Short mmCIF file of C-alpha atoms in Angstrom, two decimals:
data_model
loop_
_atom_site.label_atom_id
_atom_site.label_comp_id
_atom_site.label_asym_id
_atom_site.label_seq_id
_atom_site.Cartn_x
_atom_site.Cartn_y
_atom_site.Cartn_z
CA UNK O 1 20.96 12.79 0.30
CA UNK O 2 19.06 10.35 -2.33
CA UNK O 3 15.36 10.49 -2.69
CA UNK O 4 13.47 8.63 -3.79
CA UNK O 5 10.28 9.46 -6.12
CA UNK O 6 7.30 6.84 -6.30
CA UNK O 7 4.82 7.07 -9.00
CA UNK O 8 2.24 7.13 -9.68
CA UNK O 9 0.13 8.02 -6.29
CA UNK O 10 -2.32 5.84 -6.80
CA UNK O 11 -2.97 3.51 -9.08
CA UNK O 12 -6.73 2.23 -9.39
CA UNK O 13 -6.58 -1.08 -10.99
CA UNK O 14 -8.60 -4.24 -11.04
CA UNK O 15 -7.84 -8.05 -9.91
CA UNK O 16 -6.50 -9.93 -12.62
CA UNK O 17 -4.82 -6.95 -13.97
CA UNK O 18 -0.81 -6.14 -14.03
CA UNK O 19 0.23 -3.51 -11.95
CA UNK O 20 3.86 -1.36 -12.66
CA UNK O 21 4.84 0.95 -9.94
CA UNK O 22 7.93 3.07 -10.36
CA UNK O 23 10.57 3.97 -8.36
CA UNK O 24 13.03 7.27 -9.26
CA UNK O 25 15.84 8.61 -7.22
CA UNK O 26 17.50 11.72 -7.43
CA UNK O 27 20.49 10.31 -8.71
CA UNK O 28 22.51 6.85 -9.92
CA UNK O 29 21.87 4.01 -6.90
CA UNK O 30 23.05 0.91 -6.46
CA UNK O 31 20.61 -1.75 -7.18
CA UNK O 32 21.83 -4.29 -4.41
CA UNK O 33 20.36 -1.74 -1.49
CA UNK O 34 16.79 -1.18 -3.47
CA UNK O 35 14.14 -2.70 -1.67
CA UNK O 36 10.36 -2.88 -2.26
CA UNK O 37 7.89 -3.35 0.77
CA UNK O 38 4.11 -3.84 1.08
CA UNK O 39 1.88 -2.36 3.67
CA UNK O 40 -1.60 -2.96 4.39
CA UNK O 41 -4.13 -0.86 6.92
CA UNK O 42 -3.02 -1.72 10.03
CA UNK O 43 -0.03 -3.58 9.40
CA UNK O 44 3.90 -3.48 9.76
CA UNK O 45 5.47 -3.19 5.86
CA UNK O 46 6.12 -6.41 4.44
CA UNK O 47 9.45 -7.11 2.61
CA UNK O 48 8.81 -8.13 -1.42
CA UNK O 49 11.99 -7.62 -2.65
CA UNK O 50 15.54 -6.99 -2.23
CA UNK O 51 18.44 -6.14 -3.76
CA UNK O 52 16.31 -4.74 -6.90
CA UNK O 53 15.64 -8.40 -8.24
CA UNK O 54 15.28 -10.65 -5.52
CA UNK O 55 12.09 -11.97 -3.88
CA UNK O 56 11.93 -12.38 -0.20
CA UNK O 57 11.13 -15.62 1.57
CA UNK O 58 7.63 -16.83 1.24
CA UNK O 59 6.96 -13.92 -1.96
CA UNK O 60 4.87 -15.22 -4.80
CA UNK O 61 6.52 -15.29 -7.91
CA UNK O 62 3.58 -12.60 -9.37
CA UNK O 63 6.13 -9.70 -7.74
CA UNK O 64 9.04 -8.84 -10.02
CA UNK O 65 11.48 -6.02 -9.10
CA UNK O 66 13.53 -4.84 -12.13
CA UNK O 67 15.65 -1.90 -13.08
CA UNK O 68 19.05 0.16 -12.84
CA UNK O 69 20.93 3.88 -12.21
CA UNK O 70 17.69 6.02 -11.24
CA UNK O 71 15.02 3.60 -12.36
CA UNK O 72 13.44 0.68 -10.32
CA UNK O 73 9.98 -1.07 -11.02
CA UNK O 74 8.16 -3.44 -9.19
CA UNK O 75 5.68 -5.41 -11.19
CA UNK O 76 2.60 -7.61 -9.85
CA UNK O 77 2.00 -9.68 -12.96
CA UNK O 78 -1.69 -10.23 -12.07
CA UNK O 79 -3.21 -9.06 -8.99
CA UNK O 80 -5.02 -10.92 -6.30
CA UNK O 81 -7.40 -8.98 -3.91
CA UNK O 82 -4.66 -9.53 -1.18
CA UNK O 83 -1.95 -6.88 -3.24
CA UNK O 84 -3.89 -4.11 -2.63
CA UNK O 85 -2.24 -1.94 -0.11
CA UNK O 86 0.70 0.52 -0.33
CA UNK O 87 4.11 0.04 -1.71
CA UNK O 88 7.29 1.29 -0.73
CA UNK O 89 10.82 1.44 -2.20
CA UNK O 90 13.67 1.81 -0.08
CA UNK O 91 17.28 2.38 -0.38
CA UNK O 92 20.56 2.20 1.57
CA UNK O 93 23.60 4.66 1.31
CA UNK O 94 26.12 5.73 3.02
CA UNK O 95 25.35 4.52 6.41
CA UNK O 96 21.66 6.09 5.79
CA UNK O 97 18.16 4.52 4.36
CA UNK O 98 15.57 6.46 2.48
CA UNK O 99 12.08 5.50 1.70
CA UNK O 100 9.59 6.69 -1.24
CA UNK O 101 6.73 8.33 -0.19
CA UNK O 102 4.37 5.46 -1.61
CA UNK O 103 1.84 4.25 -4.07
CA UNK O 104 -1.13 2.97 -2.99
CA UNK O 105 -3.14 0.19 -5.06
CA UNK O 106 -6.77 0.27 -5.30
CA UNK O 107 -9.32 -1.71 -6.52
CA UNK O 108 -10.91 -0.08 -9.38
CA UNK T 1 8.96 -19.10 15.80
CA UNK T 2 10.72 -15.93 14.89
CA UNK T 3 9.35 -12.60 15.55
CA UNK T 4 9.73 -9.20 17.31
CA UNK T 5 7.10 -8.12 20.09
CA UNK T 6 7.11 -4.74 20.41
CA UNK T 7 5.34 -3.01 23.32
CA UNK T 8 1.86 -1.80 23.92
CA UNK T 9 0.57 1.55 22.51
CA UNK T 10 1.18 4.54 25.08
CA UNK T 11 -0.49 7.78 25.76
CA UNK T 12 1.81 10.22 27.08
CA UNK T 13 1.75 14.18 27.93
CA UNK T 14 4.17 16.63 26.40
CA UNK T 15 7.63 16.81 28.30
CA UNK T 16 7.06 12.95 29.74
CA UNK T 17 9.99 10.62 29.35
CA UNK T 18 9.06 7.01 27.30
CA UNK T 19 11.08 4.20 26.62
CA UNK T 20 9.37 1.02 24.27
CA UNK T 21 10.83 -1.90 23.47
CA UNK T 22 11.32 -4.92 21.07
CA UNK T 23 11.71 -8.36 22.28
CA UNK T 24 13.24 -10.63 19.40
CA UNK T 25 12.84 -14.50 19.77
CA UNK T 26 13.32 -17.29 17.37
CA UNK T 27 17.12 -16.17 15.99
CA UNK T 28 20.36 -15.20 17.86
CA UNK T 29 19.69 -11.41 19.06
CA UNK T 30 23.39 -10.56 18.72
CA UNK T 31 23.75 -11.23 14.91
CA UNK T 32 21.79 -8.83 13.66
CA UNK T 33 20.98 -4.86 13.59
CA UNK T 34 18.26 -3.84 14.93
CA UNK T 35 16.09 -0.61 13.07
CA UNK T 36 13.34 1.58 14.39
CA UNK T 37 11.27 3.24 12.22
CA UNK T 38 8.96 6.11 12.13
CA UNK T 39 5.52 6.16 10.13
CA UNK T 40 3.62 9.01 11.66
CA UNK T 41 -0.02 9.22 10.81
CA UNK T 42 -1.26 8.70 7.12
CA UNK T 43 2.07 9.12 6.01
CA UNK T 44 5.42 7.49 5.19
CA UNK T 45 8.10 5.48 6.72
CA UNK T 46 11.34 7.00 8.11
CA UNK T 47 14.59 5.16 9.34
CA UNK T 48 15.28 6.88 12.75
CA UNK T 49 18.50 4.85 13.63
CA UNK T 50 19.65 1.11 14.30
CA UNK T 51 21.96 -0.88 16.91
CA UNK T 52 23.88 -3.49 16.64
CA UNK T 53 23.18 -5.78 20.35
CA UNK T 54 26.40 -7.47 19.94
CA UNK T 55 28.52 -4.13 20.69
CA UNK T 56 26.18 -1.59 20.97
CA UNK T 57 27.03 -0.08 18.39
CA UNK T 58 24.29 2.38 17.14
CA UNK T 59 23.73 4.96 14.33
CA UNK T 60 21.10 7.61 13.98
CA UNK T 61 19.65 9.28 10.68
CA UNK T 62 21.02 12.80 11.46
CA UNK T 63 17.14 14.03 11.51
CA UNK T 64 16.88 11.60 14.73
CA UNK T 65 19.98 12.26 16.10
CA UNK T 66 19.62 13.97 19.64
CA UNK T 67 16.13 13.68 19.68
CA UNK T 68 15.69 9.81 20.82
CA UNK T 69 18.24 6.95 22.21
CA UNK T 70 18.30 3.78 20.74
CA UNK T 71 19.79 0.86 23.15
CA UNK T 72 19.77 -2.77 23.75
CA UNK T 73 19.60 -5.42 26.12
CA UNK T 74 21.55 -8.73 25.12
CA UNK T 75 20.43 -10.28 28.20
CA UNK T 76 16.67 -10.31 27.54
CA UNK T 77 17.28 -10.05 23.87
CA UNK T 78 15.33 -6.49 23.81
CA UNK T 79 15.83 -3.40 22.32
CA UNK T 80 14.74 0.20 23.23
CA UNK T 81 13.51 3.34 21.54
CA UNK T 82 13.78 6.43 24.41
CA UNK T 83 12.50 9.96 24.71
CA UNK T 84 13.30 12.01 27.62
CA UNK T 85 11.08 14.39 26.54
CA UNK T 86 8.29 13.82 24.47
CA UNK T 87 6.50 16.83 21.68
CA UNK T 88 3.20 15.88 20.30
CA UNK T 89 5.34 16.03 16.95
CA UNK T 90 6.28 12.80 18.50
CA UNK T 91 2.90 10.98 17.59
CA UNK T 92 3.32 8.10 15.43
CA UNK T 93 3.57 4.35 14.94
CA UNK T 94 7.17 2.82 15.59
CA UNK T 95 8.33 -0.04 14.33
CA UNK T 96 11.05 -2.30 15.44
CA UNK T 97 12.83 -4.13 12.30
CA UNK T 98 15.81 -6.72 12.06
CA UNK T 99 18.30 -5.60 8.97
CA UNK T 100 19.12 -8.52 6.91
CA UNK T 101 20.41 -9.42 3.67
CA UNK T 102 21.20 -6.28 1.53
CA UNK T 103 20.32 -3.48 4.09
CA UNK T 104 16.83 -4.83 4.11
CA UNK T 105 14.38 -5.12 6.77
CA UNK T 106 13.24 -8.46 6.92
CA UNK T 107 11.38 -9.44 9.78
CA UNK T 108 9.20 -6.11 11.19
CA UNK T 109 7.50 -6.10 14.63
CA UNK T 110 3.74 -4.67 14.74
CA UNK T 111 4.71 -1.74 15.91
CA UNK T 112 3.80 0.87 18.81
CA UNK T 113 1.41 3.49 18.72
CA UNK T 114 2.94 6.34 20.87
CA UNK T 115 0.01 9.55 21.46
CA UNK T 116 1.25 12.69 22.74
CA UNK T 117 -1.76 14.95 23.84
CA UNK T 118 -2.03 17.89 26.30
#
């Protein structure tokens, strides 16, 4: 079974500023079943991104999703006070999906 | 519009039975899978198993399997997440997802807070 390894934990960072959260598995992925969702308190997850690159309907272009093998980043270029929440990768193998365990965003 | 309404929050005793559901409007129910996931409390989200309304056919992440039933009902568009017996291990949001392009989950329900307390 893949897992998947988000880091960092948390990542304390203010609006305005570019955020890089990092995605690891356990071993060589596909990149067209690596998915990247938002969460807020409260809230169902949010889909950002699919297949590693590709922004969902209605995403603003500030989320990026980049990487390849073991490695997958998301990337909010600058962020607004509405990205902070918790992120999630996910992946899809075998006739099984896998999530990371998070990173949350905070406001510094 | 399209969305999935997922039913209200329940508070249940251990060894009760439960089943919630997921009502999908706004796109053909048939066409796509339907997921339920797991996010117990302050933690993470886990894919517990998915159907497919069309055929019924379902699959289960082994961790799931025999522990819940996952079923659907073309006729109302609905789909159900069962326990015949519930363990407070069992407390936790669920959500109801569709699975779209990629293996992602594109459209998510809000989900339904299931309590299991003595």
């Amino acid at each position: 079974e893949i897992v998947l390894t988000q880091s960092p934990g948390t990542l304390s960072l203010s609006p305005g500023e570019r955020a890089t959260l990092s995605c690891r598995a356990s071993q060589s992925i596909s990149s067209s079943y690596l998915a990247w969702y938002q969460q807020k308190p409260g809230q169902a997850p949010r889909l950002l991104i699919y297949g590693a690159f590709s922004r969902a309907t209605g995403i603003p272009d500030r989320f990026s999703g980049s990487g390849s093998e073991t490695d997958f980043t998301l990337t909010i270029s600058r962020l607004e006070p509405e990205d902070f929440a918790v992120y999630f990768c996910q992946h899809y193998d075998n006739s099984l999906w896998t999530f990371g365990q998070g990173t949350k965003v905070e406001i510094k | 519009e399209v969305q999935l309404v997922q039913s209200g929050a329940e508070v249940k005793k251990p060894g009760d039975s439960l089943k919630i559901s997921c009502k999908v409007s706004g796109y053909s129910f048939t066409l796509y899978w339907i997921v339920w996931v797991r996010q117990m409390p302050g933690k993470g989200l886990e894919w517990m198993g998915n159907i497919f309304p069309s055929d019924s056919d379902t699959r289960y992440n082994p961790s799931f399997q025999g522990q819940v039933t996952i079923s659907a009902d073309t006729s109302i568009s609905s789909a159900y997440l069962q326990w015949s017996s519930l363990k407070a291990s069992d407390t936790a949001i669920y959500y109801c997802a569709r699975q779209a392009v990629k293996r992602s989950f594109d459209l998510w329900g809000r989900g339904t807070l299931v309590t299991v307390s003595s």
